[in-house]
CSV table of C-alpha atoms and ligand atoms in Angstrom, one decimal:
chain,number,residue,atom,x,y,z
A,1,MET,CA,38.6,-0.4,3.8
A,2,GLU,CA,37.5,2.3,1.4
A,3,LEU,CA,33.0,1.8,1.1
A,4,SER,CA,34.1,1.6,-2.3
A,5,VAL,CA,36.6,-1.4,-2.6
A,6,LEU,CA,34.2,-3.5,0.0
A,7,ILE,CA,31.8,-3.2,-2.3
A,8,HIS,CA,33.5,-5.0,-4.4
A,9,LYS,CA,33.5,-7.6,-3.3
A,10,PHE,CA,30.6,-9.0,-3.1
A,11,ASP,CA,29.2,-10.2,-6.6
A,12,ILE,CA,27.1,-7.5,-7.9
A,13,PRO,CA,26.5,-6.9,-11.8
A,14,GLY,CA,26.9,-3.3,-13.3
A,15,ARG,CA,29.1,-0.3,-12.3
A,16,LEU,CA,29.3,1.4,-8.8
A,17,VAL,CA,27.6,4.5,-9.7
A,18,THR,CA,27.0,5.8,-5.8
A,19,ILE,CA,27.9,4.8,-2.4
A,20,ASN,CA,26.3,7.5,0.6
A,21,PRO,CA,24.8,6.4,4.3
A,22,ASN,CA,21.2,5.2,4.2
A,23,GLY,CA,18.3,5.7,7.5
A,24,GLY,CA,18.9,6.7,11.1
A,25,GLY,CA,19.3,2.6,13.1
A,26,ASN,CA,20.7,3.8,16.5
A,27,ILE,CA,23.1,-0.6,16.1
A,28,ASN,CA,24.9,-1.0,12.3
A,29,ASP,CA,25.6,0.6,9.7
A,30,THR,CA,24.1,1.3,6.7
A,31,TYR,CA,24.4,2.2,2.8
A,32,LEU,CA,22.8,2.3,-0.3
A,33,ALA,CA,24.7,1.9,-3.4
A,34,ILE,CA,23.0,1.6,-6.5
A,35,PHE,CA,25.2,-0.4,-9.6
A,36,ARG,CA,24.4,-0.2,-13.2
A,37,ASN,CA,24.8,-1.2,-16.6
A,38,THR,CA,24.1,-0.1,-19.9
A,39,PHE,CA,20.2,-1.3,-19.4
A,40,ASP,CA,19.6,-1.9,-16.6
A,41,GLU,CA,20.4,-1.4,-13.0
A,42,ARG,CA,20.8,-2.8,-9.1
A,43,GLN,CA,20.6,-0.7,-5.7
A,44,VAL,CA,21.7,-2.9,-2.4
A,45,ILE,CA,22.4,-2.5,0.7
A,46,LEU,CA,25.5,-2.9,1.6
A,47,GLN,CA,25.4,-2.9,6.2
A,48,ARG,CA,28.0,-3.6,9.0
A,49,MET,CA,27.3,-4.5,11.4
A,50,ASN,CA,27.8,-3.9,14.9
A,51,ARG,CA,30.1,-6.0,17.2
A,52,ALA,CA,29.9,-4.8,19.5
A,53,VAL,CA,25.8,-5.8,19.4
A,54,PHE,CA,25.9,-8.7,16.8
A,55,GLU,CA,29.4,-10.9,18.8
A,56,ASN,CA,28.5,-13.1,16.2
A,57,PRO,CA,27.9,-12.5,12.8
A,58,GLN,CA,28.3,-15.4,11.1
A,59,GLN,CA,25.5,-16.6,13.1
A,60,ILE,CA,23.3,-13.9,12.2
A,61,MET,CA,23.7,-15.0,8.4
A,62,ALA,CA,23.1,-18.4,8.8
A,63,ASN,CA,19.8,-17.3,10.1
A,64,LEU,CA,19.2,-14.7,7.2
A,65,ARG,CA,19.7,-17.8,4.6
A,66,VAL,CA,17.0,-19.5,6.6
A,67,LEU,CA,14.8,-17.0,6.8
A,68,THR,CA,15.2,-15.5,3.9
A,69,VAL,CA,15.4,-19.2,2.1
A,70,HIS,CA,12.0,-20.4,3.7
A,71,THR,CA,10.1,-17.4,2.7
A,72,HIS,CA,11.0,-17.3,-0.7
A,73,ARG,CA,10.0,-20.0,-1.1
A,74,LYS,CA,6.5,-19.1,0.2
A,75,LEU,CA,6.1,-16.3,-0.8
A,76,GLU,CA,6.7,-17.7,-4.7
A,77,GLU,CA,3.8,-20.9,-3.4
A,78,GLU,CA,1.4,-18.1,-2.2
A,79,ALA,CA,1.8,-15.5,-5.4
A,80,GLU,CA,-1.1,-15.5,-7.6
A,81,GLN,CA,-3.7,-15.5,-4.6
A,82,SER,CA,-1.6,-12.6,-3.5
A,83,ASP,CA,-3.4,-9.5,-3.1
A,84,ARG,CA,0.3,-7.7,-3.6
A,85,VAL,CA,3.3,-8.5,-4.5
A,86,TRP,CA,5.3,-9.4,-1.3
A,87,GLN,CA,8.6,-8.7,-0.6
A,88,MET,CA,11.5,-10.2,1.8
A,89,PRO,CA,15.4,-9.7,0.7
A,90,LYS,CA,17.7,-11.4,-1.1
A,91,LEU,CA,20.9,-12.2,0.5
A,92,ILE,CA,24.6,-11.3,-2.0
A,93,GLN,CA,27.3,-13.4,-1.5
A,94,THR,CA,30.9,-11.7,-1.6
A,95,ARG,CA,32.3,-13.2,-5.6
A,96,ASP,CA,33.9,-16.0,-3.0
A,97,GLY,CA,30.9,-17.0,-2.1
A,98,LYS,CA,30.2,-16.4,1.2
A,99,ASP,CA,26.8,-14.4,3.1
A,100,CYS,CA,29.7,-11.4,4.7
A,101,LEU,CA,32.5,-10.6,4.6
A,102,ILE,CA,35.5,-9.8,7.6
A,103,ASP,CA,38.0,-6.9,6.3
A,104,ASP,CA,41.0,-6.0,8.2
A,105,ARG,CA,39.5,-3.8,11.3
A,106,GLY,CA,37.8,-7.7,12.2
A,107,ASP,CA,34.5,-5.7,10.7
A,108,ALA,CA,31.8,-8.0,9.4
A,109,TRP,CA,29.9,-6.7,6.6
A,110,ARG,CA,27.0,-7.7,4.6
A,111,VAL,CA,25.1,-7.1,0.9
A,112,ILE,CA,21.6,-7.4,0.9
A,113,THR,CA,18.9,-6.4,-2.2
A,114,LYS,CA,17.8,-2.9,-2.0
A,115,ILE,CA,13.0,-3.1,-1.5
A,116,ALA,CA,13.0,-0.7,-5.0
A,117,SER,CA,10.5,1.9,-4.7
A,118,ALA,CA,9.6,1.6,-1.4
A,119,THR,CA,10.2,3.5,1.6
A,120,ALA,CA,9.7,3.0,5.3
A,121,PHE,CA,9.0,6.3,6.9
A,122,ASN,CA,10.6,7.5,10.8
A,123,GLU,CA,6.9,8.7,11.5
A,124,THR,CA,3.9,7.0,11.2
A,125,GLN,CA,1.5,9.4,7.8
A,126,GLY,CA,-1.7,8.2,9.3
A,127,PRO,CA,-4.1,6.2,10.2
A,128,GLU,CA,-4.3,3.8,6.3
A,129,HIS,CA,0.1,3.5,7.1
A,130,ALA,CA,-0.7,2.3,10.8
A,131,ALA,CA,-3.5,-0.2,9.3
A,132,GLU,CA,-0.4,-1.2,7.1
A,133,CYS,CA,2.4,-1.5,9.2
A,134,GLY,CA,-0.6,-4.1,11.1
A,135,ALA,CA,-0.5,-6.4,7.7
A,136,VAL,CA,2.8,-6.5,7.1
A,137,LEU,CA,3.0,-8.0,10.9
A,138,ALA,CA,0.7,-10.0,10.5
A,139,HIS,CA,2.2,-11.4,7.4
A,140,PHE,CA,4.4,-11.8,7.9
A,141,HIS,CA,4.1,-13.6,11.1
A,142,GLY,CA,2.0,-15.9,9.3
A,143,LEU,CA,4.9,-16.1,7.1
A,144,VAL,CA,7.4,-17.4,9.2
A,145,ASN,CA,4.9,-19.5,11.8
A,146,ASP,CA,6.1,-22.9,10.2
A,147,LEU,CA,9.6,-22.1,10.2
A,148,ASP,CA,11.3,-24.3,12.7
A,149,GLN,CA,12.1,-22.7,15.3
A,150,THR,CA,15.2,-25.4,15.8
A,151,GLU,CA,16.9,-23.8,12.4
A,152,LEU,CA,17.6,-20.3,14.5
A,153,THR,CA,20.0,-19.2,16.6
A,154,ASP,CA,18.9,-17.2,19.6
A,155,PRO,CA,21.1,-13.5,17.9
A,156,LEU,CA,21.1,-12.2,21.5
A,157,PRO,CA,19.5,-14.3,24.2
A,158,GLY,CA,17.2,-12.3,26.1
A,159,PHE,CA,16.8,-9.5,24.4
A,160,HIS,CA,13.0,-8.6,25.7
A,161,ILE,CA,13.5,-11.0,28.9
A,162,THR,CA,12.9,-7.3,30.7
A,163,PRO,CA,14.2,-8.3,33.9
A,164,ARG,CA,16.9,-9.7,32.5
A,165,TYR,CA,16.8,-5.2,31.5
A,166,LEU,CA,16.1,-4.7,34.9
A,167,GLU,CA,18.8,-6.2,36.4
A,168,LYS,CA,21.1,-5.0,34.2
A,169,TYR,CA,20.1,-1.8,34.9
A,170,ASP,CA,20.9,-2.6,38.6
A,171,GLY,CA,23.8,-3.2,38.1
A,172,THR,CA,24.8,0.0,36.0
A,173,VAL,CA,23.2,1.9,39.0
A,174,ALA,CA,25.6,0.2,41.0
A,175,THR,CA,28.7,1.2,40.1
A,176,VAL,CA,29.8,4.7,40.5
A,177,ALA,CA,29.5,6.2,37.5
A,178,GLY,CA,26.3,4.8,36.4
A,179,ARG,CA,25.9,6.5,40.6
A,180,GLU,CA,27.1,10.1,39.3
A,181,ARG,CA,24.9,10.4,36.5
A,182,LEU,CA,22.4,9.1,38.8
A,183,ASN,CA,22.4,11.9,41.0
A,184,ALA,CA,23.7,14.6,39.1
A,185,SER,CA,19.8,15.0,37.0
A,186,MET,CA,16.5,15.9,38.6
A,187,GLU,CA,15.8,14.2,35.2
A,188,ALA,CA,17.4,11.1,36.4
A,189,ARG,CA,16.0,10.3,39.8
A,190,ARG,CA,12.9,10.7,38.0
A,191,LEU,CA,13.4,8.4,35.6
A,192,ALA,CA,14.7,5.7,38.1
A,193,LYS,CA,11.4,6.8,40.3
A,194,PHE,CA,9.2,5.7,37.4
A,195,ILE,CA,11.2,1.9,37.0
A,196,GLU,CA,10.5,1.6,40.7
A,197,ASP,CA,7.1,1.9,40.1
A,198,ARG,CA,6.7,-0.7,37.8
A,199,ARG,CA,9.5,-3.3,39.0
A,200,ALA,CA,6.8,-6.2,39.4
A,201,PHE,CA,5.6,-5.1,36.1
A,202,ALA,CA,8.4,-6.2,34.5
A,203,PRO,CA,8.1,-10.0,34.6
A,204,VAL,CA,4.5,-10.1,33.9
A,205,LEU,CA,5.2,-11.1,29.4
A,206,GLN,CA,7.8,-14.6,31.4
A,207,GLN,CA,6.0,-15.8,34.5
A,208,ALA,CA,2.8,-16.7,31.2
A,209,ILE,CA,5.1,-18.0,29.7
A,210,ALA,CA,6.3,-19.8,32.8
A,211,ARG,CA,3.2,-20.5,33.7
A,212,GLY,CA,2.4,-22.2,29.7
A,213,GLU,CA,0.0,-19.7,28.7
A,214,LEU,CA,2.1,-18.0,26.1
A,215,GLN,CA,4.4,-20.8,23.5
A,216,LEU,CA,7.3,-18.7,21.6
A,217,HIS,CA,6.7,-18.3,17.8
A,218,VAL,CA,9.4,-16.7,15.4
A,219,MET,CA,8.8,-13.3,16.1
A,220,HIS,CA,10.5,-9.8,13.9
A,221,GLY,CA,12.1,-9.0,17.5
A,222,ASP,CA,12.4,-4.8,16.1
A,223,PRO,CA,9.2,-4.0,13.7
A,224,LYS,CA,9.0,-0.5,14.1
A,225,VAL,CA,7.9,1.7,12.0
A,226,ASN,CA,10.6,1.8,9.9
A,227,ASN,CA,11.4,-0.9,9.6
A,228,VAL,CA,8.0,-1.7,7.7
A,229,MET,CA,8.7,-0.9,3.6
A,230,ILE,CA,5.0,1.1,2.6
A,231,ASP,CA,5.2,0.9,-2.0
A,232,ASP,CA,5.7,4.1,-3.4
A,233,PHE,CA,3.0,3.5,-5.9
A,234,THR,CA,0.3,1.3,-3.9
A,235,GLY,CA,0.5,3.2,-0.3
A,236,LYS,CA,0.7,-0.4,0.8
A,237,GLY,CA,3.4,-1.8,2.6
A,238,THR,CA,5.5,-5.4,0.2
A,239,ALA,CA,8.1,-5.9,3.3
A,240,MET,CA,9.2,-6.1,6.4
A,241,ILE,CA,13.4,-5.7,7.3
A,242,ASP,CA,15.9,-5.3,9.7
A,243,LEU,CA,15.9,-8.6,9.9
A,244,ASP,CA,18.7,-9.7,12.3
A,245,THR,CA,16.8,-10.1,15.9
A,246,VAL,CA,14.1,-12.7,13.7
A,247,SER,CA,14.1,-15.6,16.2
A,248,PRO,CA,11.9,-17.6,19.2
A,249,GLY,CA,9.5,-15.4,20.5
A,250,LEU,CA,6.6,-14.2,21.9
A,251,LEU,CA,4.5,-12.7,19.1
A,252,HIS,CA,3.5,-10.2,22.4
A,253,TYR,CA,6.6,-8.8,22.1
A,254,ASP,CA,6.9,-7.5,17.8
A,255,PHE,CA,3.0,-6.8,18.4
A,256,GLY,CA,4.3,-3.4,22.1
A,257,ASP,CA,7.3,-2.9,20.4
A,258,ALA,CA,4.8,-2.2,16.7
A,259,LEU,CA,2.3,-0.7,18.6
A,260,ARG,CA,4.7,1.4,20.7
A,261,SER,CA,6.5,2.9,17.4
A,262,ILE,CA,3.9,3.0,15.8
A,263,CYS,CA,1.1,5.5,17.9
A,264,ASN,CA,3.7,7.9,19.2
A,265,PRO,CA,3.7,9.7,15.7
A,266,ALA,CA,6.1,12.3,17.5
A,267,GLY,CA,9.1,9.6,17.2
A,268,GLU,CA,11.8,8.5,19.3
A,269,GLU,CA,14.1,11.2,19.2
A,270,GLU,CA,11.1,14.4,20.3
A,271,LEU,CA,12.6,16.9,22.8
A,272,ASN,CA,8.8,17.9,23.3
A,273,LEU,CA,7.3,15.7,26.0
A,274,ASN,CA,4.1,16.8,25.1
A,275,LYS,CA,4.2,16.1,21.5
A,276,VAL,CA,5.3,12.3,23.0
A,277,VAL,CA,1.3,10.8,23.0
A,278,PHE,CA,-0.1,7.5,22.4
A,279,ASP,CA,-2.5,7.8,19.3
A,280,MET,CA,-5.4,6.2,20.1
A,281,ASP,CA,-6.8,6.7,16.1
A,282,LEU,CA,-3.4,4.9,14.9
A,283,CYS,CA,-3.9,1.9,18.0
A,284,LEU,CA,-7.5,1.3,16.5
A,285,ALA,CA,-6.5,1.7,12.4
A,286,PHE,CA,-2.7,-0.8,13.8
A,287,CYS,CA,-5.7,-3.1,15.6
A,288,LYS,CA,-7.6,-4.2,12.5
A,289,GLY,CA,-4.5,-4.5,9.8
A,290,TYR,CA,-2.5,-6.6,12.8
A,291,LEU,CA,-5.6,-8.6,14.1
A,292,ALA,CA,-7.4,-9.3,10.7
A,293,GLN,CA,-5.1,-11.8,9.6
A,294,ALA,CA,-3.5,-12.6,13.3
A,295,ARG,CA,-6.7,-13.3,14.8
A,296,ALA,CA,-6.9,-17.2,13.1
A,297,PHE,CA,-3.0,-17.8,15.1
A,298,LEU,CA,-3.6,-16.4,18.4
A,299,THR,CA,-5.5,-18.3,21.1
A,300,ASP,CA,-7.2,-16.7,24.4
A,301,ALA,CA,-4.1,-16.5,26.6
A,302,ASP,CA,-2.6,-14.5,23.8
A,303,ARG,CA,-5.7,-12.2,23.5
A,304,ARG,CA,-5.3,-11.6,27.7
A,305,TYR,CA,-1.9,-10.2,27.4
A,306,LEU,CA,-1.7,-8.3,24.6
A,307,TYR,CA,-2.8,-5.1,26.3
A,308,ASP,CA,-0.1,-5.8,28.9
A,309,SER,CA,2.7,-6.4,25.7
A,310,VAL,CA,2.2,-2.5,24.3
A,311,ARG,CA,2.8,-1.4,28.3
A,312,LEU,CA,6.1,-3.6,28.8
A,313,ILE,CA,7.8,-3.2,25.5
A,314,THR,CA,7.7,0.5,26.8
A,315,PHE,CA,8.5,0.1,29.4
A,316,GLU,CA,11.7,-2.1,29.0
A,317,LEU,CA,12.6,0.2,25.3
A,318,GLY,CA,12.8,3.7,28.0
A,319,MET,CA,15.3,1.1,30.3
A,320,ARG,CA,17.2,-0.1,27.6
A,321,PHE,CA,18.5,4.4,26.6
A,322,PHE,CA,18.0,5.3,30.5
A,323,GLN,CA,20.5,1.7,31.5
A,324,ASP,CA,22.5,2.7,28.5
A,325,TYR,CA,22.4,6.7,28.9
A,326,LEU,CA,23.2,5.6,32.9
A,327,ALA,CA,26.5,3.1,30.9
A,328,GLY,CA,27.7,5.9,28.9
A,329,SER,CA,26.4,5.2,25.6
A,330,VAL,CA,27.9,2.4,24.9
A,331,TYR,CA,25.4,0.2,23.2
A,332,PHE,CA,23.2,2.5,21.3
A,333,LYS,CA,24.8,4.9,19.2
A,334,THR,CA,24.4,8.9,20.2
A,335,ARG,CA,24.8,12.2,18.1
A,336,HIS,CA,25.1,13.7,21.7
A,337,PRO,CA,25.5,13.1,25.6
A,338,GLU,CA,22.1,13.1,26.6
A,339,GLN,CA,19.8,11.6,23.6
A,340,ASN,CA,19.9,8.0,25.2
A,341,LEU,CA,18.4,10.4,28.3
A,342,ASN,CA,16.0,12.0,25.8
A,343,ARG,CA,15.2,8.6,24.3
A,344,ALA,CA,14.5,7.3,27.6
A,345,ARG,CA,12.2,10.3,28.6
A,346,VAL,CA,10.0,9.8,25.1
A,347,GLN,CA,9.1,6.3,26.4
A,348,PHE,CA,8.3,7.0,29.9
A,349,ARG,CA,6.3,9.4,29.3
A,350,LEU,CA,4.4,7.1,26.1
A,351,CYS,CA,4.3,4.7,29.1
A,352,GLU,CA,2.4,7.1,31.0
A,353,SER,CA,0.0,7.9,27.7
A,354,ILE,CA,-0.4,4.3,27.8
A,355,GLU,CA,-1.4,3.4,31.0
A,356,ALA,CA,-3.7,6.6,30.7
A,357,ARG,CA,-5.4,4.9,28.6
A,358,GLU,CA,-5.5,1.4,29.5
A,359,ARG,CA,-9.4,0.2,29.1
A,360,MET,CA,-9.9,1.9,25.5
A,361,ILE,CA,-6.6,-0.1,24.3
A,362,ARG,CA,-7.9,-3.8,25.6
A,363,GLU,CA,-11.1,-2.4,24.3
A,364,GLN,CA,-10.2,-1.9,21.2
A,365,ILE,CA,-8.2,-4.7,21.2
A,366,ASN,CA,-11.0,-6.8,22.4
A,367,THR,CA,-12.8,-6.2,19.7
A,368,LEU,CA,-11.3,-7.0,16.9
A,369,ALA,CA,-9.2,-9.6,18.5
B,1,LIG,C1,17.7,-0.9,18.1
B,1,LIG,O1,19.5,-0.3,15.4
B,1,LIG,P1,17.4,-0.5,15.5
B,1,LIG,O2,17.2,0.8,14.3
B,1,LIG,O3,17.0,-0.8,13.6
B,1,LIG,C2,16.9,-2.3,19.1
B,1,LIG,C3,15.8,-2.3,19.2
B,1,LIG,C4,14.9,-0.7,19.6
B,1,LIG,C5,15.7,0.3,18.2
B,1,LIG,C6,14.6,1.5,19.3
B,1,LIG,C7,19.5,-5.2,17.5
B,1,LIG,O4,16.4,-1.4,16.5
B,1,LIG,O5,15.6,-3.3,20.2
B,1,LIG,O6,14.3,-1.1,19.5
B,1,LIG,O7,16.8,0.5,17.9
B,1,LIG,N1,17.8,-2.9,17.7
B,1,LIG,C8,18.9,-3.7,19.4
B,1,LIG,O8,15.0,2.9,17.7
B,1,LIG,O9,19.1,-3.6,20.4
B,2,LIG,MG1,17.1,-2.8,14.5
């Protein structure tokens, strides 16, 4: 079905002016559509949900419904006291009242409102930007902390359970094709060694959960830098987007993933590894922004594992990219065959940089948390 035909199945006022690819997600396909009438304009985001990753789109939409109803109500309640207008996208239904549309190929499509006059940057712009990302994540955690976890179904069970990725990696290495790719280059063998050296570290957060030290909360699941919308006029954060992975999890998965992304201004696709460093100024700024609010809901045990989460999620993402490379790049979208290998190199370099700064990172966190 053509995009212009598809979007007309949704209940959007005005006439379609343009529809174009938007953003560079690794999983879903995203388009921006603009509708106008004589006195108004409506910008919406059309997305095809990746069926290979999100097997049950209806379940994702049900989660989004629960999340948006809960947060819109809270945002309205606290609007008067807020220092800014916090935003949260709204679902737009099909003309026959459904939250998503299944096309003739079985693909699921949905439309949400676009956060207008705001930008999601692929690379951190500086300490102020990092601090805003921290404030937005903490605000998001505050918004969802009283959302009943049982109302959400886990869209990707085990999503940040690092030992499961290790098992998956081992499974891939055991295949003929996986072993061939692994043995085809020095670089791949070097990355495999990197993983071996950190095997014992992989269960650190799961063990803390098992000991009863850490509890599950509602988490965002993917709080990387380009999922934080920054207001074009005020420079302040205004919303978190990309809400498909919102589910019960550890706040640490979000904290670690946010720092992994925000403190690497070179970005995830950098080819020159020398440019990949964990930036301590950005770390300090993010932590100030996040912990100023999050301090109120973190326990002492939570604080003890914050550093580990940064190291772990960086390691985990590197391993996910590497496993996918060895499996023939079937999960993350790629434009060239070596792309996932390079993404893994970047994350592992970043992980080393984090390890080298352990003492400083812990100190920063401890003084602020
Ligand atoms: C994927 O689709 P996107 O780009 O928002 C991935 C995240 C990774 C991220 C790395 C469902 O997110 O976990 O951190 O790539 N999402 C899923 O860029 O696997
Ligand atoms: Mg995402």
